[in-house]
PDB file of C-alpha atoms in Angstrom:
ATOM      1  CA  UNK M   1     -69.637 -38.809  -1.248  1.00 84.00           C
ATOM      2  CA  UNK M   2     -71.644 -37.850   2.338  1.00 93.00           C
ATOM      3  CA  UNK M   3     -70.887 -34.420   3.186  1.00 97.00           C
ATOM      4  CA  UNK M   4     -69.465 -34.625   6.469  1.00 98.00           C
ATOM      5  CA  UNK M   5     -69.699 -31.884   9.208  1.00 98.00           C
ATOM      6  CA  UNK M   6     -66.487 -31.356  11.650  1.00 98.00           C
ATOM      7  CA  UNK M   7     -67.154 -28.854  14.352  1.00 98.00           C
ATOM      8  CA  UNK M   8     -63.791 -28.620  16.335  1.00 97.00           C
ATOM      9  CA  UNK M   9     -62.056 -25.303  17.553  1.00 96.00           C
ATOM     10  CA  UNK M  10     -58.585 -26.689  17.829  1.00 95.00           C
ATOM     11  CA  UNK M  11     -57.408 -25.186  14.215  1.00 96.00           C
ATOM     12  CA  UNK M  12     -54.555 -28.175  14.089  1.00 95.00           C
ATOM     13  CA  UNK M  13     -57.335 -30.950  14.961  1.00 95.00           C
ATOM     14  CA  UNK M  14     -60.024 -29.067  12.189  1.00 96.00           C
ATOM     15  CA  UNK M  15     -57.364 -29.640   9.722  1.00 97.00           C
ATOM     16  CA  UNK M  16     -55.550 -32.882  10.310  1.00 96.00           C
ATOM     17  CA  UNK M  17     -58.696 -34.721  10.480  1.00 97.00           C
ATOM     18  CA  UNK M  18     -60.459 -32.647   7.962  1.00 97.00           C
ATOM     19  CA  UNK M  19     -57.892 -33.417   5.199  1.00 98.00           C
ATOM     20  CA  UNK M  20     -57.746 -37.131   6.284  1.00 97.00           C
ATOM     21  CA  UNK M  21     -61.534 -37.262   5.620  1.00 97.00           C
ATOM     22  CA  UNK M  22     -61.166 -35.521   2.314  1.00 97.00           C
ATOM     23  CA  UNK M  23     -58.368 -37.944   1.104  1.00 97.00           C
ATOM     24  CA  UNK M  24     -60.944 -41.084   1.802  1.00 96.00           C
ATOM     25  CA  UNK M  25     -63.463 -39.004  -0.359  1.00 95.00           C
ATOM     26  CA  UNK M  26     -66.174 -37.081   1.974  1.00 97.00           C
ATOM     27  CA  UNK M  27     -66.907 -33.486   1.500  1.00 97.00           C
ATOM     28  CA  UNK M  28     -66.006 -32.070   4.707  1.00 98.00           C
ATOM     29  CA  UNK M  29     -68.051 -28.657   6.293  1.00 97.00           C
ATOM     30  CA  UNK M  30     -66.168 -26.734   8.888  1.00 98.00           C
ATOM     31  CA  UNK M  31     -67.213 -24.980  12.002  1.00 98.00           C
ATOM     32  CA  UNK M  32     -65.077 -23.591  14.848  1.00 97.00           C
ATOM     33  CA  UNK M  33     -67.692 -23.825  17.759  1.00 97.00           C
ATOM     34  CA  UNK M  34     -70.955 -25.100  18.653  1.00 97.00           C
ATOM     35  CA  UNK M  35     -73.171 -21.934  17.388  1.00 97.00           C
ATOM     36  CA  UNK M  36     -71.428 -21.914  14.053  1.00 98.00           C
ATOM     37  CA  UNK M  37     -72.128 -26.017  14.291  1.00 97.00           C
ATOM     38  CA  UNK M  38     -75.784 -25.928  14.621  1.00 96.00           C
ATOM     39  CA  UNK M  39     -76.078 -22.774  11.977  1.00 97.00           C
ATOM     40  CA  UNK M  40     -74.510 -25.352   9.245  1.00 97.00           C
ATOM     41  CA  UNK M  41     -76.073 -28.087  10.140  1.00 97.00           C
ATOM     42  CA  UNK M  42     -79.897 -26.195   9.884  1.00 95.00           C
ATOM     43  CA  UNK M  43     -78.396 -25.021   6.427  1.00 95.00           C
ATOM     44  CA  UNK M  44     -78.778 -28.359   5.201  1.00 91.00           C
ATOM     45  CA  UNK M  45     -76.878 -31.116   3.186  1.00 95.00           C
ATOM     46  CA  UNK M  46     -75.493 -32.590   5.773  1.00 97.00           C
ATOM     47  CA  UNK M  47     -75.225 -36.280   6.304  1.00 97.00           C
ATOM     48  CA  UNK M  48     -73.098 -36.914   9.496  1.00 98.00           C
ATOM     49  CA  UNK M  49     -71.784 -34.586  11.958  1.00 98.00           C
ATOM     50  CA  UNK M  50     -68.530 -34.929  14.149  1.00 98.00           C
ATOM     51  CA  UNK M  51     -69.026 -32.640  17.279  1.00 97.00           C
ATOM     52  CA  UNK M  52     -65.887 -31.947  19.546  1.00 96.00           C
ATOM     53  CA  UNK M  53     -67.829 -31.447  22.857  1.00 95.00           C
ATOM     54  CA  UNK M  54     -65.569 -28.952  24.248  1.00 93.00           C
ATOM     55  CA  UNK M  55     -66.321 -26.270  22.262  1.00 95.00           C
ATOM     56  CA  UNK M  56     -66.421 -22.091  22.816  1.00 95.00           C
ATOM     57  CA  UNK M  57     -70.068 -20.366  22.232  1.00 96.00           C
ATOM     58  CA  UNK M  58     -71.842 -23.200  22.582  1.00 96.00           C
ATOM     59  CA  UNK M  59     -70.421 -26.188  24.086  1.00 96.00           C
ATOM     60  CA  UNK M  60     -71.115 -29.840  21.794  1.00 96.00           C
ATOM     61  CA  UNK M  61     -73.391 -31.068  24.220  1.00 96.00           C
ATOM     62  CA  UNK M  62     -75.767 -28.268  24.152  1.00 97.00           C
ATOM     63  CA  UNK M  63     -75.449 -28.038  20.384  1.00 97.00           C
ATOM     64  CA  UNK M  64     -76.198 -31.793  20.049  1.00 97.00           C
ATOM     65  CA  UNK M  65     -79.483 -31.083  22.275  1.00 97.00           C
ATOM     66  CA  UNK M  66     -80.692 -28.586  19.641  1.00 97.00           C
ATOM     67  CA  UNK M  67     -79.608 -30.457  16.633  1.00 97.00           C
ATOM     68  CA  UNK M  68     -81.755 -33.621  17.996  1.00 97.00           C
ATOM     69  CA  UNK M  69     -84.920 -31.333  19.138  1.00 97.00           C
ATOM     70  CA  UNK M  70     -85.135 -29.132  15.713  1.00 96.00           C
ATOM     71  CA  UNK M  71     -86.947 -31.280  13.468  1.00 95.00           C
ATOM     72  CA  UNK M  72     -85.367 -30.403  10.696  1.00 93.00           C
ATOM     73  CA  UNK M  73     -82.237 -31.869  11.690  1.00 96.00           C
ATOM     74  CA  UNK M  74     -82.769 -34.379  14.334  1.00 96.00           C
ATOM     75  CA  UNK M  75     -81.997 -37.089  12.074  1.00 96.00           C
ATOM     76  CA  UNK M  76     -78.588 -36.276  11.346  1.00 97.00           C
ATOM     77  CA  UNK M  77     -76.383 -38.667  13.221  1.00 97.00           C
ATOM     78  CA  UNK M  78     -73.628 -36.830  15.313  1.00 98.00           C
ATOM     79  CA  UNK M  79     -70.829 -38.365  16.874  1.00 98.00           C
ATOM     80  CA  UNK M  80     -68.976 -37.153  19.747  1.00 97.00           C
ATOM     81  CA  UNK M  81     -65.065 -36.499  20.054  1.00 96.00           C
ATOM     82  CA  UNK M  82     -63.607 -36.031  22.862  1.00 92.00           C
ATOM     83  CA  UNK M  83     -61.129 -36.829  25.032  1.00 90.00           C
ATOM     84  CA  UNK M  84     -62.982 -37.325  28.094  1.00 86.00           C
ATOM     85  CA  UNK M  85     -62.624 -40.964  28.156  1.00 84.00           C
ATOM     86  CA  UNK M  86     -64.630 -41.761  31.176  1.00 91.00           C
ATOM     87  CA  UNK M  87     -67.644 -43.872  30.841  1.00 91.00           C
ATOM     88  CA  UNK M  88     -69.168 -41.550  32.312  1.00 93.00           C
ATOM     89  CA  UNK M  89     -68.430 -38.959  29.440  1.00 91.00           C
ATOM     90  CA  UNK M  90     -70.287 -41.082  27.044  1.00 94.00           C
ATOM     91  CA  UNK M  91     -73.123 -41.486  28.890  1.00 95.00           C
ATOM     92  CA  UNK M  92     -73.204 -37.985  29.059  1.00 95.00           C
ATOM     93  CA  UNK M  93     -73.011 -37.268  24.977  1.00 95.00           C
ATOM     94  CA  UNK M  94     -75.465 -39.943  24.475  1.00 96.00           C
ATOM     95  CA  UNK M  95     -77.804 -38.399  27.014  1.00 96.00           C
ATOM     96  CA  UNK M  96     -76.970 -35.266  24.803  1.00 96.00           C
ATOM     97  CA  UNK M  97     -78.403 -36.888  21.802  1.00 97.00           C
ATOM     98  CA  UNK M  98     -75.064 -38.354  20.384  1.00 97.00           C
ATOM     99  CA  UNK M  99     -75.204 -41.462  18.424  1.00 97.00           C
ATOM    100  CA  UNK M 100     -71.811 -42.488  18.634  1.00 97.00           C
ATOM    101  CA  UNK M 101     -68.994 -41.196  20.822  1.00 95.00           C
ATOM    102  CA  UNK M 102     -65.254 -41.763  20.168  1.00 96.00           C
ATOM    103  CA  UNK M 103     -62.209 -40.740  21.964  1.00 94.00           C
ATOM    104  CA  UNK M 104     -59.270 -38.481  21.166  1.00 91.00           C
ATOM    105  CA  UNK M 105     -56.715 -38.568  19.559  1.00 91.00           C
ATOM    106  CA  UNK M 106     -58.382 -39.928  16.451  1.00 93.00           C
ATOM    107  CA  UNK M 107     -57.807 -43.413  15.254  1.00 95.00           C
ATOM    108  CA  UNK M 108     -58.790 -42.994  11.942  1.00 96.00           C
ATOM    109  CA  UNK M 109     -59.833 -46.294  10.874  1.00 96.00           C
ATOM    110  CA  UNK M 110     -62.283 -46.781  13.990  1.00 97.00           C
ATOM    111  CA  UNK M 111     -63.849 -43.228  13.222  1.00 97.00           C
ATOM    112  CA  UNK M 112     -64.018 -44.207   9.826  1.00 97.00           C
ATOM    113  CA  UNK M 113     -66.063 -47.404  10.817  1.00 97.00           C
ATOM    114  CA  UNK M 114     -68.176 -45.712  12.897  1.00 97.00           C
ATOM    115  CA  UNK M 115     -69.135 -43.090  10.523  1.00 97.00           C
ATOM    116  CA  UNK M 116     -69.747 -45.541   7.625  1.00 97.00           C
ATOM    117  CA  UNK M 117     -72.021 -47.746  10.095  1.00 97.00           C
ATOM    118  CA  UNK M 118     -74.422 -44.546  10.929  1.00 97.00           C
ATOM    119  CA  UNK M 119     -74.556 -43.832   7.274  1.00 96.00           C
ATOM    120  CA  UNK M 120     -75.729 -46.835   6.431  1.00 94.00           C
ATOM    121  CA  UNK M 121     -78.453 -47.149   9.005  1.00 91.00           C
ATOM    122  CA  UNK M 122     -82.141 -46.545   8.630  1.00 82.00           C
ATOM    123  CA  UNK M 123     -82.487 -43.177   9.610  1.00 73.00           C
ATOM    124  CA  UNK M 124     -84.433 -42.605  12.784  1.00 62.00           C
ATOM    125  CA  UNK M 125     -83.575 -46.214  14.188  1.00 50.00           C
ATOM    126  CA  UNK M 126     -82.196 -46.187  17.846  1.00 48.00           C
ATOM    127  CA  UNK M 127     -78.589 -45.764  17.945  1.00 47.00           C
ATOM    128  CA  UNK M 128     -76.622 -48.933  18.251  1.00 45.00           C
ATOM    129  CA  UNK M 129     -78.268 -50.371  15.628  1.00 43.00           C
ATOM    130  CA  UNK M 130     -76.269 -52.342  13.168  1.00 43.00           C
ATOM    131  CA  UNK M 131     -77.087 -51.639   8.981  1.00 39.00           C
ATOM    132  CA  UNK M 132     -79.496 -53.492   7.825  1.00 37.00           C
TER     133      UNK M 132
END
């Protein structure tokens, strides 16, 4: 199954959703902030990652910028969580580089959806785009 990684600093949130992923199969990757984030993500093997955009060190939107501009991972979709639910908050993670955004607290069969519909698409195609 896709290795998935969470980067969330809220220990409760890290685990909840981290075992939820687990049960559905994924391998799941944990970091507490956005430093620790971009470190495992540049290590490699991951497929997805789900970046919590307020975040100590290095805040999700900043790590999402260097995650899109290092070539070596800028095709690794991220999608944002948060719960700024203001339009104007997703503009702001896409801007960031985020291909997806979704809204806390988790509804885990939308997340789910989302993740599975980046996974599926052709790597490097704008986001948006449905699986071929």
């Amino acid at each position: 199954m896709p290795k998935i990684l969470l980067v969330e600093d809220n220990e409760l949130n890290r685990d909840m959703l981290s075992r939820r992923l687990q049960r559905r199969g994924y391998t799941v990757v944990l970091a507490c902030d956005g430093a620790e984030g971009l470190a495992r993500a540049q290590a490699g093997g991951v497929e997805i990652v789900l970046m919590d955009m307020s975040l100590p060190v290095l805040d999700g939107w900043e790590a999402t910028r260097r995650l899109k501009a290092d070539p070596i991972t800028s095709q690794i979709p991220v999608i944002a969580l948060t719960a700024h639910a203001m339009p104007q908050d997703e503009r702001q993670a896409r801007e960031a580089g985020c291909d997806d955004f979704d809204t806390k607290p988790i509804e885990l069969p939308r997340l789910l959806s989302k993740i599975e519909r980046l996974l599926n698409a052709p790597r490097g195609a704008p986001s948006g785009t449905p699986p071929a």
